[in-house]
């Protein structure tokens, strides 16, 4: 039997909130991938809509963990990065990557920085610069529109699809050095949301689902986690993107009925079999 592929998942642990590693672990496991966790911070909850959360920055610990991991014989087949606690963490990670990743590891960067036109409060423009550098060597980046505009240094334009603008955005993101770009949360029309994907040398593609006009926390984490799961299952970039869009849409359908109490994340548990099946 072949050994499982290993994903180095670099993001926080939010104890309650269904985001980052608490989402990545079950989703990647359902897809048959093994998660090697590198926590960036430990929070009581995520920062979207909760008051008074605790936040422990793990920058120093990350370096110790990476130092140890790099002495071990295992190398990781995927890099998946999400929410970092500081700019310095990005520099530390970049320093250790050559020692921990397999030679042809796939680097998937979700440049978590903001939403709805605003940077998350813990980040600043130095952080954006560091994130640009991390995206340079990426195989796939999955920014939402806020993050895409920050990376491309363009003003935020809202989620409404506009062909010329979005082509400019995709082109700028490729200029950064990312091979494949998936713009998430694109509102194609009043009823249709989805992703706009582009791989160098190929025509752009869309993957869409019905638009539900409410804000759902953690959709980006469920999307990128399931995208890696489907890629790990051997699907092409385009097919994996379409399956991840459908997965998120199904999770949203399960979340809507419980939104009054479960407003902080997506109910994905009942949909994991989509990743388990071939
Ligand atoms: O879902 C992105 C995310 C991850 N981790 C933490 C967050 C957020 C978004 O708000 O606060 C701690």
Short mmCIF file of C-alpha atoms and ligand atoms in Angstrom, two decimals:
data_model
loop_
_atom_site.label_atom_id
_atom_site.label_comp_id
_atom_site.label_asym_id
_atom_site.label_seq_id
_atom_site.Cartn_x
_atom_site.Cartn_y
_atom_site.Cartn_z
CA UNK A 1 0.00 0.00 0.00
CA UNK A 2 1.31 3.46 -0.91
CA UNK A 3 1.99 5.92 1.90
CA UNK A 4 -0.49 8.78 2.28
CA UNK A 5 0.37 12.15 0.77
CA UNK A 6 1.18 14.72 3.42
CA UNK A 7 -0.10 18.28 3.56
CA UNK A 8 1.73 20.87 5.65
CA UNK A 9 -1.17 23.02 6.86
CA UNK A 10 0.08 26.40 8.05
CA UNK A 11 -2.75 28.27 9.73
CA UNK A 12 -4.18 29.03 13.16
CA UNK A 13 -6.12 26.86 15.54
CA UNK A 14 -9.36 28.61 16.47
CA UNK A 15 -10.89 26.48 19.21
CA UNK A 16 -14.45 27.37 18.26
CA UNK A 17 -15.39 28.80 14.92
CA UNK A 18 -14.99 26.16 12.21
CA UNK A 19 -12.17 27.70 10.25
CA UNK A 20 -8.49 27.08 9.47
CA UNK A 21 -7.08 23.84 10.87
CA UNK A 22 -10.30 22.58 12.48
CA UNK A 23 -11.79 22.58 8.97
CA UNK A 24 -8.67 21.46 7.09
CA UNK A 25 -8.06 18.38 9.24
CA UNK A 26 -11.38 16.58 8.64
CA UNK A 27 -11.68 17.65 5.02
CA UNK A 28 -8.17 16.58 4.06
CA UNK A 29 -8.56 13.33 6.01
CA UNK A 30 -11.80 12.54 4.17
CA UNK A 31 -9.89 12.94 0.92
CA UNK A 32 -7.24 10.47 2.10
CA UNK A 33 -4.57 13.08 2.82
CA UNK A 34 -2.51 13.29 6.00
CA UNK A 35 -2.31 16.68 7.71
CA UNK A 36 0.92 17.87 9.27
CA UNK A 37 -0.18 20.85 11.29
CA UNK A 38 1.93 23.97 11.75
CA UNK A 39 -0.20 26.27 13.92
CA UNK A 40 0.45 30.00 13.53
CA UNK A 41 -1.68 31.14 16.47
CA UNK A 42 -4.04 29.74 19.06
CA UNK A 43 -7.33 31.61 19.46
CA UNK A 44 -10.40 30.87 21.54
CA UNK A 45 -12.51 31.71 18.48
CA UNK A 46 -11.88 33.23 15.06
CA UNK A 47 -12.03 37.01 14.81
CA UNK A 48 -15.14 37.35 12.65
CA UNK A 49 -18.06 38.40 14.82
CA UNK A 50 -16.79 37.29 18.25
CA UNK A 51 -15.80 39.76 20.99
CA UNK A 52 -13.06 39.22 23.59
CA UNK A 53 -11.31 36.29 21.97
CA UNK A 54 -7.90 35.14 23.25
CA UNK A 55 -4.93 35.20 20.85
CA UNK A 56 -1.60 33.47 21.42
CA UNK A 57 0.99 34.26 18.75
CA UNK A 58 3.05 31.14 17.93
CA UNK A 59 5.84 32.76 15.90
CA UNK A 60 8.64 31.48 18.16
CA UNK A 61 7.11 28.03 18.42
CA UNK A 62 6.72 27.80 14.63
CA UNK A 63 10.45 28.16 14.17
CA UNK A 64 11.10 25.41 16.72
CA UNK A 65 8.56 23.12 15.06
CA UNK A 66 10.03 23.73 11.59
CA UNK A 67 13.53 23.17 12.90
CA UNK A 68 12.51 19.79 14.29
CA UNK A 69 10.43 18.77 11.26
CA UNK A 70 13.36 19.50 8.97
CA UNK A 71 15.52 16.96 10.83
CA UNK A 72 12.94 14.18 10.27
CA UNK A 73 12.92 11.89 7.22
CA UNK A 74 9.41 12.85 6.01
CA UNK A 75 8.91 15.44 3.27
CA UNK A 76 5.56 17.04 2.54
CA UNK A 77 3.76 16.75 -0.78
CA UNK A 78 1.55 19.84 -0.41
CA UNK A 79 2.00 23.18 1.27
CA UNK A 80 -1.26 24.80 2.31
CA UNK A 81 -1.09 28.19 3.97
CA UNK A 82 -3.95 30.25 5.39
CA UNK A 83 -4.18 32.64 8.33
CA UNK A 84 -0.80 33.76 9.73
CA UNK A 85 -0.30 35.60 13.03
CA UNK A 86 2.34 38.04 11.71
CA UNK A 87 4.51 39.00 8.73
CA UNK A 88 7.53 37.48 10.42
CA UNK A 89 5.89 34.04 10.30
CA UNK A 90 5.85 34.20 6.50
CA UNK A 91 9.60 34.92 6.40
CA UNK A 92 10.32 32.10 8.84
CA UNK A 93 8.25 29.64 6.82
CA UNK A 94 9.96 30.61 3.57
CA UNK A 95 13.35 30.03 5.16
CA UNK A 96 12.49 26.47 6.18
CA UNK A 97 10.43 25.35 3.17
CA UNK A 98 13.30 23.91 1.13
CA UNK A 99 14.11 21.61 4.07
CA UNK A 100 10.60 20.26 4.65
CA UNK A 101 8.87 20.10 1.25
CA UNK A 102 9.24 17.24 -1.22
CA UNK A 103 11.07 18.33 -4.41
CA UNK A 104 7.88 18.60 -6.49
CA UNK A 105 5.53 19.64 -3.70
CA UNK A 106 2.46 21.62 -4.73
CA UNK A 107 2.21 25.00 -3.02
CA UNK A 108 -1.33 26.22 -2.43
CA UNK A 109 -1.53 29.67 -0.89
CA UNK A 110 -4.79 31.07 0.41
CA UNK A 111 -3.68 34.66 1.01
CA UNK A 112 -6.05 35.21 3.95
CA UNK A 113 -5.91 38.95 4.66
CA UNK A 114 -9.37 40.45 4.50
CA UNK A 115 -12.88 40.49 3.19
CA UNK A 116 -15.49 42.90 1.84
CA UNK A 117 -12.86 45.48 0.89
CA UNK A 118 -11.07 45.59 4.24
CA UNK A 119 -7.86 44.15 5.65
CA UNK A 120 -8.42 42.08 8.81
CA UNK A 121 -7.50 44.25 11.81
CA UNK A 122 -4.30 42.39 12.76
CA UNK A 123 -2.72 42.98 9.33
CA UNK A 124 -1.07 45.99 7.69
CA UNK A 125 0.62 46.79 4.39
CA UNK A 126 3.88 45.17 5.43
CA UNK A 127 1.90 41.97 5.73
CA UNK A 128 0.50 42.44 2.21
CA UNK A 129 4.08 42.76 0.89
CA UNK A 130 5.12 39.55 2.64
CA UNK A 131 2.07 37.77 1.26
CA UNK A 132 2.96 38.91 -2.28
CA UNK A 133 6.36 37.30 -1.86
CA UNK A 134 4.82 34.04 -0.65
CA UNK A 135 2.54 33.99 -3.70
CA UNK A 136 5.55 34.32 -6.04
CA UNK A 137 6.39 30.64 -5.85
CA UNK A 138 2.82 29.34 -5.61
CA UNK A 139 1.27 26.64 -7.78
CA UNK A 140 -2.22 27.81 -6.82
CA UNK A 141 -3.47 30.95 -5.08
CA UNK A 142 -7.09 31.30 -3.92
CA UNK A 143 -7.70 34.98 -3.04
CA UNK A 144 -11.14 36.42 -2.53
CA UNK A 145 -11.67 39.72 -4.32
CA UNK A 146 -10.47 41.85 -1.42
CA UNK A 147 -7.26 39.85 -1.22
CA UNK A 148 -6.80 39.83 -5.00
CA UNK A 149 -7.05 43.64 -5.11
CA UNK A 150 -4.59 43.98 -2.22
CA UNK A 151 -2.10 41.63 -3.91
CA UNK A 152 -2.53 43.34 -7.29
CA UNK A 153 -2.40 46.81 -5.72
CA UNK A 154 -5.73 47.81 -7.25
CA UNK A 155 -8.62 49.52 -5.45
CA UNK A 156 -11.34 47.16 -4.22
CA UNK A 157 -14.16 47.09 -6.71
CA UNK A 158 -16.83 44.95 -5.07
CA UNK A 159 -17.69 41.40 -5.99
CA UNK A 160 -19.63 42.21 -9.19
CA UNK A 161 -18.16 40.55 -12.28
CA UNK A 162 -16.67 42.87 -14.90
CA UNK A 163 -14.78 41.12 -17.70
CA UNK A 164 -12.10 43.78 -18.32
CA UNK A 165 -11.39 44.37 -14.67
CA UNK A 166 -11.16 40.72 -13.85
CA UNK A 167 -8.80 40.01 -16.72
CA UNK A 168 -6.53 42.77 -15.41
CA UNK A 169 -6.72 41.25 -11.95
CA UNK A 170 -5.85 37.75 -13.20
CA UNK A 171 -2.98 39.10 -15.30
CA UNK A 172 -1.53 41.03 -12.33
CA UNK A 173 -1.77 38.00 -10.09
CA UNK A 174 0.12 35.90 -12.63
CA UNK A 175 2.75 38.61 -12.83
CA UNK A 176 3.35 38.00 -9.14
CA UNK A 177 4.49 34.53 -10.16
CA UNK A 178 1.53 32.31 -9.24
CA UNK A 179 1.00 29.59 -11.87
CA UNK A 180 -2.72 29.10 -11.27
CA UNK A 181 -5.12 31.67 -9.88
CA UNK A 182 -8.58 31.02 -8.49
CA UNK A 183 -10.51 34.18 -7.68
CA UNK A 184 -13.19 33.24 -5.16
CA UNK A 185 -16.49 34.88 -4.28
CA UNK A 186 -17.12 36.35 -7.74
CA UNK A 187 -20.72 37.49 -8.17
CA UNK A 188 -21.41 36.70 -11.84
CA UNK A 189 -25.00 37.96 -11.55
CA UNK A 190 -27.70 38.39 -8.87
CA UNK A 191 -28.25 34.64 -8.69
CA UNK A 192 -24.83 33.22 -9.42
CA UNK A 193 -21.62 33.18 -7.39
CA UNK A 194 -18.46 31.21 -7.97
CA UNK A 195 -14.81 31.23 -8.89
CA UNK A 196 -12.90 32.47 -11.88
CA UNK A 197 -9.92 30.26 -12.56
CA UNK A 198 -6.90 30.69 -14.75
CA UNK A 199 -3.92 28.56 -15.54
CA UNK A 200 -1.13 30.04 -17.61
CA UNK A 201 -1.47 29.29 -21.32
CA UNK A 202 -5.12 28.17 -21.05
CA UNK A 203 -8.47 29.96 -21.35
CA UNK A 204 -10.00 31.16 -18.06
CA UNK A 205 -12.84 29.05 -16.66
CA UNK A 206 -15.73 29.57 -14.24
CA UNK A 207 -17.27 27.31 -11.67
CA UNK A 208 -20.54 28.56 -10.25
CA UNK A 209 -23.32 27.83 -7.78
CA UNK A 210 -26.57 29.57 -6.74
CA UNK A 211 -25.96 32.76 -4.75
CA UNK A 212 -27.32 32.92 -1.19
CA UNK A 213 -27.33 36.57 -0.13
CA UNK A 214 -25.93 36.20 3.41
CA UNK A 215 -22.46 36.26 4.88
CA UNK A 216 -20.97 32.89 5.77
CA UNK A 217 -17.76 32.74 7.81
CA UNK A 218 -15.01 30.33 6.86
CA UNK A 219 -16.20 29.60 3.32
CA UNK A 220 -12.68 30.31 1.99
CA UNK A 221 -11.21 27.71 4.33
CA UNK A 222 -13.76 25.08 3.34
CA UNK A 223 -13.21 25.95 -0.31
CA UNK A 224 -9.41 25.73 -0.30
CA UNK A 225 -9.35 22.66 1.95
CA UNK A 226 -11.73 20.80 -0.33
CA UNK A 227 -9.87 22.01 -3.44
CA UNK A 228 -6.69 20.40 -2.10
CA UNK A 229 -8.70 17.29 -1.24
CA UNK A 230 -9.99 16.99 -4.80
CA UNK A 231 -6.55 17.72 -6.25
CA UNK A 232 -5.20 14.99 -3.96
CA UNK A 233 -7.82 12.67 -5.42
CA UNK A 234 -6.16 13.26 -8.80
CA UNK A 235 -8.70 15.63 -10.38
CA UNK A 236 -7.55 18.35 -12.78
CA UNK A 237 -7.36 21.95 -11.56
CA UNK A 238 -10.59 22.85 -13.35
CA UNK A 239 -12.51 19.78 -12.20
CA UNK A 240 -11.24 20.12 -8.60
CA UNK A 241 -12.31 23.80 -8.61
CA UNK A 242 -15.81 22.89 -9.80
CA UNK A 243 -16.13 20.14 -7.19
CA UNK A 244 -14.93 22.49 -4.42
CA UNK A 245 -17.50 25.12 -5.46
CA UNK A 246 -20.24 22.49 -5.32
CA UNK A 247 -18.97 21.26 -1.94
CA UNK A 248 -19.13 24.78 -0.44
CA UNK A 249 -22.58 25.33 -1.93
CA UNK A 250 -23.84 22.05 -0.38
CA UNK A 251 -22.34 23.03 3.00
CA UNK A 252 -24.09 26.42 2.76
CA UNK A 253 -27.39 24.64 2.11
CA UNK A 254 -26.84 22.67 5.34
CA UNK A 255 -25.88 25.81 7.28
CA UNK A 256 -28.78 28.08 6.33
CA UNK A 257 -31.39 26.24 8.45
CA UNK A 258 -29.19 26.49 11.59
CA UNK A 259 -27.80 30.00 11.01
CA UNK A 260 -29.46 31.45 14.14
CA UNK A 261 -27.12 29.52 16.41
CA UNK A 262 -24.48 28.34 13.94
CA UNK A 263 -23.56 31.69 12.36
CA UNK A 264 -19.79 31.33 12.81
CA UNK A 265 -18.90 28.67 10.24
CA UNK A 266 -20.11 26.16 7.68
CA UNK A 267 -21.74 22.85 8.57
CA UNK A 268 -19.57 20.59 6.42
CA UNK A 269 -19.73 17.35 8.40
CA UNK A 270 -22.67 15.85 6.52
CA UNK A 271 -20.97 16.41 3.15
CA UNK A 272 -17.59 14.81 3.72
CA UNK A 273 -18.48 11.77 1.65
CA UNK A 274 -18.10 13.95 -1.48
CA UNK A 275 -14.36 13.90 -0.75
CA UNK A 276 -14.20 10.27 0.24
CA UNK A 277 -15.64 8.89 -2.98
CA UNK A 278 -13.39 8.56 -6.00
O1 LIG B 1 -11.43 32.06 7.84
C1 LIG B 1 -10.31 32.88 7.88
C2 LIG B 1 -9.85 33.08 9.29
C3 LIG B 1 -8.99 32.16 9.85
N1 LIG B 1 -8.54 32.28 11.11
C4 LIG B 1 -8.95 33.30 11.88
C5 LIG B 1 -9.82 34.26 11.38
C6 LIG B 1 -10.27 34.15 10.04
C7 LIG B 1 -11.19 35.14 9.49
O2 LIG B 1 -11.71 36.00 10.12
O3 LIG B 1 -10.22 35.25 12.16
C8 LIG B 1 -8.45 33.40 13.29
#
